[in-house]
Amino acid sequence: MKNIRIYDILKQKEGIEIGSVINVKGWVRTKRGNSAVNFIALNDGSIVHSLQIVADTEKFDAELLKKVTTGACLSVTGKLVASMGKGQSVEIQAEQIEVLGTADPEKYPLQKKGHSMEFLREIAHLRFRTNYFGCVMRLRHAMAFAIHQYFNDHGFVYMHTPLITGADAEGAGEMFQVTTLDLENLPRNESGKVDYTKDFFGKITSLTVSGQLNGELGALALGKIYTFGPTFRAENSNTPRHLAEFWMIEPEMAFYDITDNMDLAEDFIRYVVKYALEHNPDDLQFLNDMFDKGLIERLQHVDKEPFQRLTYSEGIDILLQSKHKFEVPVKWGIDLQSEHERFLVEQHFGKPVILTDYPKEIKAFYMKQNDDGRTVRGMDILFPKIGEIIGGSERESDLDKLLGIMRERNMNEDILDWYLDTRRFGTAPHSGFGLGFERLMLFVTGMANIRDVIPFPRTPQNAEF
Ligand code: ATP
Ligand code: MN
């Protein structure tokens, strides 16, 4: 008999009639009952809710029912009936139960409800079996799907940029080196330095921190492109917002100035948030009730008013005038810390904020230089509870200005020669941004720690599973 997803049953999809005999497969969440009847909550991951299975003990071998423990996998065939019990509309009167896989109650770690997030991280390989992570994983999927949908509908080309790179997008280190050299026995050149000509690619290579530079080449040929893939940063920041391996969405558009860029970013975020509200209401309701009472309201709010746009300098003035005591003192030129960003977003404006025109010293070399000589056309989008969710800019399209800043920073022009060709041949105004997928997931799920919105987090000193 074809097995039916519990989602389809609980949503009473067409063709699933009360009174019909159906088969369901899933994992036992709980079993309770008495000598006459067992109530089994079965979950198959298709929806946060479990389906109640009613098993009359006289119909089944006692040995079989003993194996029905939390975590065991079952195939159940029975009649779908309206439920008398509270909390569910339908249930299954079991006629046949097959235990596909047992789960020793002495050993299966997910016995009780309400494990801490920290504990669940230690058993990240099993935490998908909890309601929390079921919700997070379904939402993660929905967001990934919505992202592709959005860009496809808006004429973007999905471009696959390389993960192994010989260039550093930010010129700022923090990269994981990729090598096949024998670290115990490194080849050396005459001057005693490691001889990378003997390495796999014949030069130093690393895992990418961003697909942007390659993306710009795509945009200046295809018009609008986006990347959506893993990026790697060896930054030693043990915070609830940083991962060493995270996924990034990076659109890059020819003929967009910074305002077009901001308009796109806002429209895009609205679209994916609305998508979650429309397509995953059960998951959001569960997370809202169990974890973050303001979640749904916060998500709905995103659609209600435009993000607050202001310049970095205006932001600094607001911070300077506030009575709030910041750990890092405020002055023009500082890289804003999350305490500053959150003050602007949560206390001052009470909505997402887009800051533009940052001091050039704290931003990447490729950002368009303003006429004032000290700021660049960067834009960061700051969100409640998270801080920076998007970093983007209009790009410097003038070759001489770009070379000027690269020389100021002692950057290696040879390594980026291919990139500079964008400015040599048919350069054009263009813009783009990077959105950290897991930062978006923090916002959409209300989770507090970025380790809890990715299946297998990689952070300093941790690459388990
Ligand atoms: P932060 O200041 O928060 O470290 P950043 O300035 O280094 O961020 P960008 O280089 O602009 O960030 O990267 C673009 C986006 O990628 C950020 O807005 C953020 O959403 C995301 N991001 C950056 N670093 C990480 C990380 N280590 N883990 C998860 N997401 C990240
Ligand atoms: Mn960073």
XYZ file of C-alpha atoms in Angstrom, residues 287-298:
12
model
C 8.451 28.552 16.656
C 6.401 31.585 17.631
C 4.612 29.720 20.434
C 7.565 27.754 21.742
C 10.525 30.010 21.258
C 9.923 33.601 20.223
C 6.505 35.118 20.925
C 7.168 38.127 18.685
C 8.265 36.162 15.629
C 5.212 36.248 13.393
C 4.476 39.854 14.224
C 8.059 40.803 13.354
